[in-house]
Short mmCIF file of N, CA and C in Angstrom, two decimals:
data_model
loop_
_atom_site.label_atom_id
_atom_site.label_comp_id
_atom_site.label_asym_id
_atom_site.label_seq_id
_atom_site.Cartn_x
_atom_site.Cartn_y
_atom_site.Cartn_z
N MET E 1 106.11 53.30 92.36
CA MET E 1 106.34 54.74 92.52
C MET E 1 107.43 55.17 91.54
N SER E 2 107.20 56.26 90.86
CA SER E 2 108.16 56.73 89.86
C SER E 2 109.26 57.55 90.51
N ASP E 3 110.27 57.89 89.71
CA ASP E 3 111.39 58.69 90.19
C ASP E 3 111.05 60.17 90.28
N GLU E 4 109.89 60.58 89.73
CA GLU E 4 109.52 62.00 89.77
C GLU E 4 109.28 62.42 91.20
N ARG E 5 109.82 63.57 91.56
CA ARG E 5 109.64 64.10 92.91
C ARG E 5 108.58 65.17 92.90
N GLN E 6 107.91 65.31 94.00
CA GLN E 6 106.87 66.33 94.09
C GLN E 6 107.45 67.59 94.71
N HIS E 7 107.27 68.69 94.03
CA HIS E 7 107.74 70.00 94.48
C HIS E 7 106.73 71.04 94.05
N GLY E 8 106.90 72.24 94.55
CA GLY E 8 106.09 73.34 94.08
C GLY E 8 104.77 73.44 94.81
N MET E 9 103.93 74.29 94.28
CA MET E 9 102.64 74.59 94.90
C MET E 9 101.77 73.35 94.97
N GLY E 10 101.21 73.10 96.13
CA GLY E 10 100.25 72.03 96.29
C GLY E 10 100.82 70.64 96.06
N GLY E 11 102.13 70.47 96.08
CA GLY E 11 102.72 69.16 95.92
C GLY E 11 102.63 68.62 94.50
N GLY E 12 102.33 69.48 93.53
CA GLY E 12 102.25 69.03 92.14
C GLY E 12 103.61 68.64 91.62
N LYS E 13 103.63 67.86 90.57
CA LYS E 13 104.91 67.41 90.00
C LYS E 13 105.54 68.53 89.18
N VAL E 14 106.85 68.59 89.25
CA VAL E 14 107.58 69.60 88.49
C VAL E 14 107.48 69.27 87.01
N ALA E 15 107.06 70.22 86.25
CA ALA E 15 107.04 70.07 84.80
C ALA E 15 108.34 70.66 84.28
N ALA E 16 109.11 69.86 83.58
CA ALA E 16 110.43 70.30 83.09
C ALA E 16 110.32 71.56 82.25
N ASP E 17 109.30 71.65 81.40
CA ASP E 17 109.14 72.83 80.54
C ASP E 17 108.88 74.08 81.37
N GLU E 18 108.02 73.95 82.38
CA GLU E 18 107.71 75.09 83.23
C GLU E 18 108.95 75.55 83.99
N LEU E 19 109.71 74.61 84.53
CA LEU E 19 110.93 74.93 85.26
C LEU E 19 111.93 75.63 84.35
N ARG E 20 112.11 75.08 83.14
CA ARG E 20 113.04 75.68 82.20
C ARG E 20 112.63 77.11 81.85
N LEU E 21 111.33 77.34 81.64
CA LEU E 21 110.84 78.67 81.31
C LEU E 21 111.09 79.66 82.45
N LEU E 22 110.90 79.21 83.68
CA LEU E 22 111.15 80.08 84.83
C LEU E 22 112.64 80.44 84.92
N ILE E 23 113.49 79.46 84.70
CA ILE E 23 114.94 79.71 84.75
C ILE E 23 115.34 80.66 83.63
N GLU E 24 114.82 80.44 82.43
CA GLU E 24 115.15 81.32 81.30
C GLU E 24 114.66 82.74 81.54
N ARG E 25 113.48 82.86 82.15
CA ARG E 25 112.96 84.19 82.46
C ARG E 25 113.86 84.91 83.45
N ALA E 26 114.31 84.19 84.48
CA ALA E 26 115.22 84.79 85.46
C ALA E 26 116.54 85.19 84.79
N GLU E 27 117.02 84.37 83.88
CA GLU E 27 118.26 84.70 83.16
C GLU E 27 118.09 85.96 82.31
N ARG E 28 116.95 86.09 81.63
CA ARG E 28 116.70 87.30 80.83
C ARG E 28 116.66 88.54 81.71
N LEU E 29 116.02 88.41 82.88
CA LEU E 29 115.95 89.54 83.80
C LEU E 29 117.34 89.93 84.31
N GLU E 30 118.19 88.93 84.55
CA GLU E 30 119.57 89.22 84.96
C GLU E 30 120.30 90.00 83.87
N GLU E 31 120.09 89.63 82.62
CA GLU E 31 120.70 90.35 81.51
C GLU E 31 120.20 91.79 81.45
N GLU E 32 118.89 91.97 81.65
CA GLU E 32 118.33 93.32 81.65
C GLU E 32 118.91 94.14 82.80
N LYS E 33 119.05 93.49 83.95
CA LYS E 33 119.62 94.17 85.12
C LYS E 33 121.05 94.61 84.84
N LYS E 34 121.82 93.75 84.18
CA LYS E 34 123.20 94.10 83.84
C LYS E 34 123.21 95.30 82.89
N GLY E 35 122.30 95.28 81.91
CA GLY E 35 122.22 96.41 80.96
C GLY E 35 121.89 97.70 81.66
N ILE E 36 120.95 97.67 82.60
CA ILE E 36 120.58 98.87 83.36
C ILE E 36 121.75 99.33 84.22
N SER E 37 122.44 98.38 84.83
CA SER E 37 123.62 98.72 85.64
C SER E 37 124.68 99.42 84.78
N ASP E 38 124.88 98.90 83.57
CA ASP E 38 125.84 99.53 82.66
C ASP E 38 125.38 100.94 82.28
N ASP E 39 124.08 101.12 82.08
CA ASP E 39 123.54 102.44 81.76
C ASP E 39 123.78 103.43 82.90
N ILE E 40 123.60 102.96 84.13
CA ILE E 40 123.83 103.82 85.30
C ILE E 40 125.30 104.21 85.36
N LYS E 41 126.20 103.27 85.09
CA LYS E 41 127.64 103.58 85.07
C LYS E 41 127.94 104.65 84.02
N ASP E 42 127.28 104.54 82.87
CA ASP E 42 127.48 105.54 81.81
C ASP E 42 127.03 106.93 82.27
N VAL E 43 125.89 106.99 82.96
CA VAL E 43 125.38 108.27 83.47
C VAL E 43 126.37 108.86 84.48
N MET E 44 126.89 108.01 85.34
CA MET E 44 127.84 108.49 86.35
C MET E 44 129.14 108.97 85.69
N ALA E 45 129.57 108.28 84.66
CA ALA E 45 130.77 108.72 83.92
C ALA E 45 130.50 110.06 83.24
N GLU E 46 129.30 110.23 82.70
CA GLU E 46 128.94 111.50 82.08
C GLU E 46 128.93 112.62 83.11
N ALA E 47 128.36 112.33 84.30
CA ALA E 47 128.33 113.34 85.36
C ALA E 47 129.75 113.74 85.75
N LYS E 48 130.63 112.75 85.88
CA LYS E 48 132.02 113.03 86.22
C LYS E 48 132.69 113.88 85.13
N GLY E 49 132.40 113.53 83.89
CA GLY E 49 132.96 114.28 82.76
C GLY E 49 132.48 115.73 82.73
N ARG E 50 131.33 115.99 83.32
CA ARG E 50 130.80 117.35 83.38
C ARG E 50 131.21 118.08 84.66
N GLY E 51 132.06 117.42 85.46
CA GLY E 51 132.59 118.08 86.65
C GLY E 51 131.87 117.77 87.96
N TYR E 52 130.90 116.87 87.92
CA TYR E 52 130.19 116.50 89.15
C TYR E 52 130.93 115.36 89.85
N ASP E 53 130.74 115.27 91.14
CA ASP E 53 131.38 114.23 91.94
C ASP E 53 130.46 113.01 92.02
N PRO E 54 130.83 111.91 91.37
CA PRO E 54 129.97 110.72 91.36
C PRO E 54 129.68 110.17 92.76
N LYS E 55 130.65 110.29 93.66
CA LYS E 55 130.46 109.81 95.03
C LYS E 55 129.34 110.61 95.72
N ALA E 56 129.33 111.91 95.51
CA ALA E 56 128.29 112.76 96.09
C ALA E 56 126.92 112.43 95.47
N ILE E 57 126.91 112.17 94.18
CA ILE E 57 125.65 111.83 93.51
C ILE E 57 125.11 110.52 94.05
N ARG E 58 125.97 109.53 94.24
CA ARG E 58 125.53 108.25 94.81
C ARG E 58 124.97 108.44 96.21
N ARG E 59 125.61 109.31 96.99
CA ARG E 59 125.13 109.60 98.35
C ARG E 59 123.75 110.26 98.31
N ILE E 60 123.59 111.21 97.41
CA ILE E 60 122.29 111.89 97.27
C ILE E 60 121.21 110.88 96.87
N ARG E 61 121.54 109.99 95.94
CA ARG E 61 120.56 108.97 95.52
C ARG E 61 120.18 108.08 96.70
N SER E 62 121.15 107.74 97.53
CA SER E 62 120.89 106.93 98.72
C SER E 62 119.96 107.66 99.69
N ILE E 63 120.23 108.93 99.89
CA ILE E 63 119.41 109.75 100.80
C ILE E 63 117.98 109.86 100.26
N ARG E 64 117.84 110.07 98.97
CA ARG E 64 116.52 110.24 98.37
C ARG E 64 115.64 109.00 98.50
N LYS E 65 116.26 107.84 98.68
CA LYS E 65 115.50 106.60 98.84
C LYS E 65 114.88 106.48 100.23
N LYS E 66 115.41 107.24 101.19
CA LYS E 66 114.98 107.12 102.59
C LYS E 66 113.87 108.11 102.93
N LYS E 67 113.14 107.78 103.97
CA LYS E 67 112.18 108.72 104.52
C LYS E 67 112.95 109.83 105.20
N LYS E 68 112.39 111.03 105.18
CA LYS E 68 113.06 112.20 105.75
C LYS E 68 113.46 111.95 107.21
N GLU E 69 112.54 111.37 107.99
CA GLU E 69 112.82 111.13 109.41
C GLU E 69 113.95 110.13 109.60
N GLU E 70 113.98 109.11 108.76
CA GLU E 70 115.03 108.10 108.84
C GLU E 70 116.39 108.73 108.56
N TYR E 71 116.45 109.56 107.52
CA TYR E 71 117.70 110.23 107.17
C TYR E 71 118.14 111.17 108.29
N GLN E 72 117.21 111.95 108.83
CA GLN E 72 117.55 112.90 109.89
C GLN E 72 118.08 112.16 111.12
N GLU E 73 117.48 111.04 111.46
CA GLU E 73 117.94 110.27 112.61
C GLU E 73 119.36 109.73 112.39
N GLU E 74 119.62 109.22 111.18
CA GLU E 74 120.96 108.73 110.86
C GLU E 74 122.00 109.84 110.94
N GLU E 75 121.64 111.01 110.42
CA GLU E 75 122.56 112.15 110.46
C GLU E 75 122.82 112.61 111.89
N ALA E 76 121.81 112.60 112.73
CA ALA E 76 121.97 113.01 114.13
C ALA E 76 122.90 112.05 114.86
N ILE E 77 122.72 110.77 114.63
CA ILE E 77 123.59 109.77 115.26
C ILE E 77 125.02 109.93 114.76
N LEU E 78 125.18 110.13 113.47
CA LEU E 78 126.51 110.32 112.90
C LEU E 78 127.19 111.53 113.53
N GLU E 79 126.44 112.62 113.69
CA GLU E 79 127.01 113.83 114.28
C GLU E 79 127.47 113.58 115.72
N VAL E 80 126.67 112.85 116.50
CA VAL E 80 127.04 112.52 117.88
C VAL E 80 128.34 111.72 117.88
N TYR E 81 128.43 110.73 117.00
CA TYR E 81 129.63 109.90 116.95
C TYR E 81 130.85 110.72 116.53
N LEU E 82 130.69 111.58 115.52
CA LEU E 82 131.82 112.40 115.06
C LEU E 82 132.29 113.35 116.17
N GLN E 83 131.33 113.92 116.90
CA GLN E 83 131.69 114.79 118.02
C GLN E 83 132.43 114.01 119.08
N ALA E 84 131.97 112.81 119.40
CA ALA E 84 132.62 111.97 120.41
C ALA E 84 134.06 111.65 120.03
N LEU E 85 134.31 111.56 118.73
CA LEU E 85 135.65 111.24 118.25
C LEU E 85 136.48 112.51 118.01
N GLY E 86 135.89 113.68 118.29
CA GLY E 86 136.61 114.93 118.10
C GLY E 86 136.85 115.27 116.63
N MET E 87 135.98 114.78 115.77
CA MET E 87 136.18 115.00 114.34
C MET E 87 135.42 116.22 113.84
N ILE E 88 134.51 116.78 114.66
CA ILE E 88 133.80 118.01 114.29
C ILE E 88 133.73 118.91 115.49
#
């Protein structure tokens, strides 16, 4: 029996080239993700420079990702909690 271990789909042997290519692909995607993250930071800095509140923009982006009903339910719960604490 050889030292090669069986991994992956169907118990096939790991091919070093295939594994390396998958790792390199993931690394390239991480670099792209970092570039996009930097681009988003630039947009937020531009918004701030034009007088917009980046915190409010991030909140709006978060809300836009949610279903309307989900957002409304979260807001209703928040309002109940704020009232209970005498904050509104």
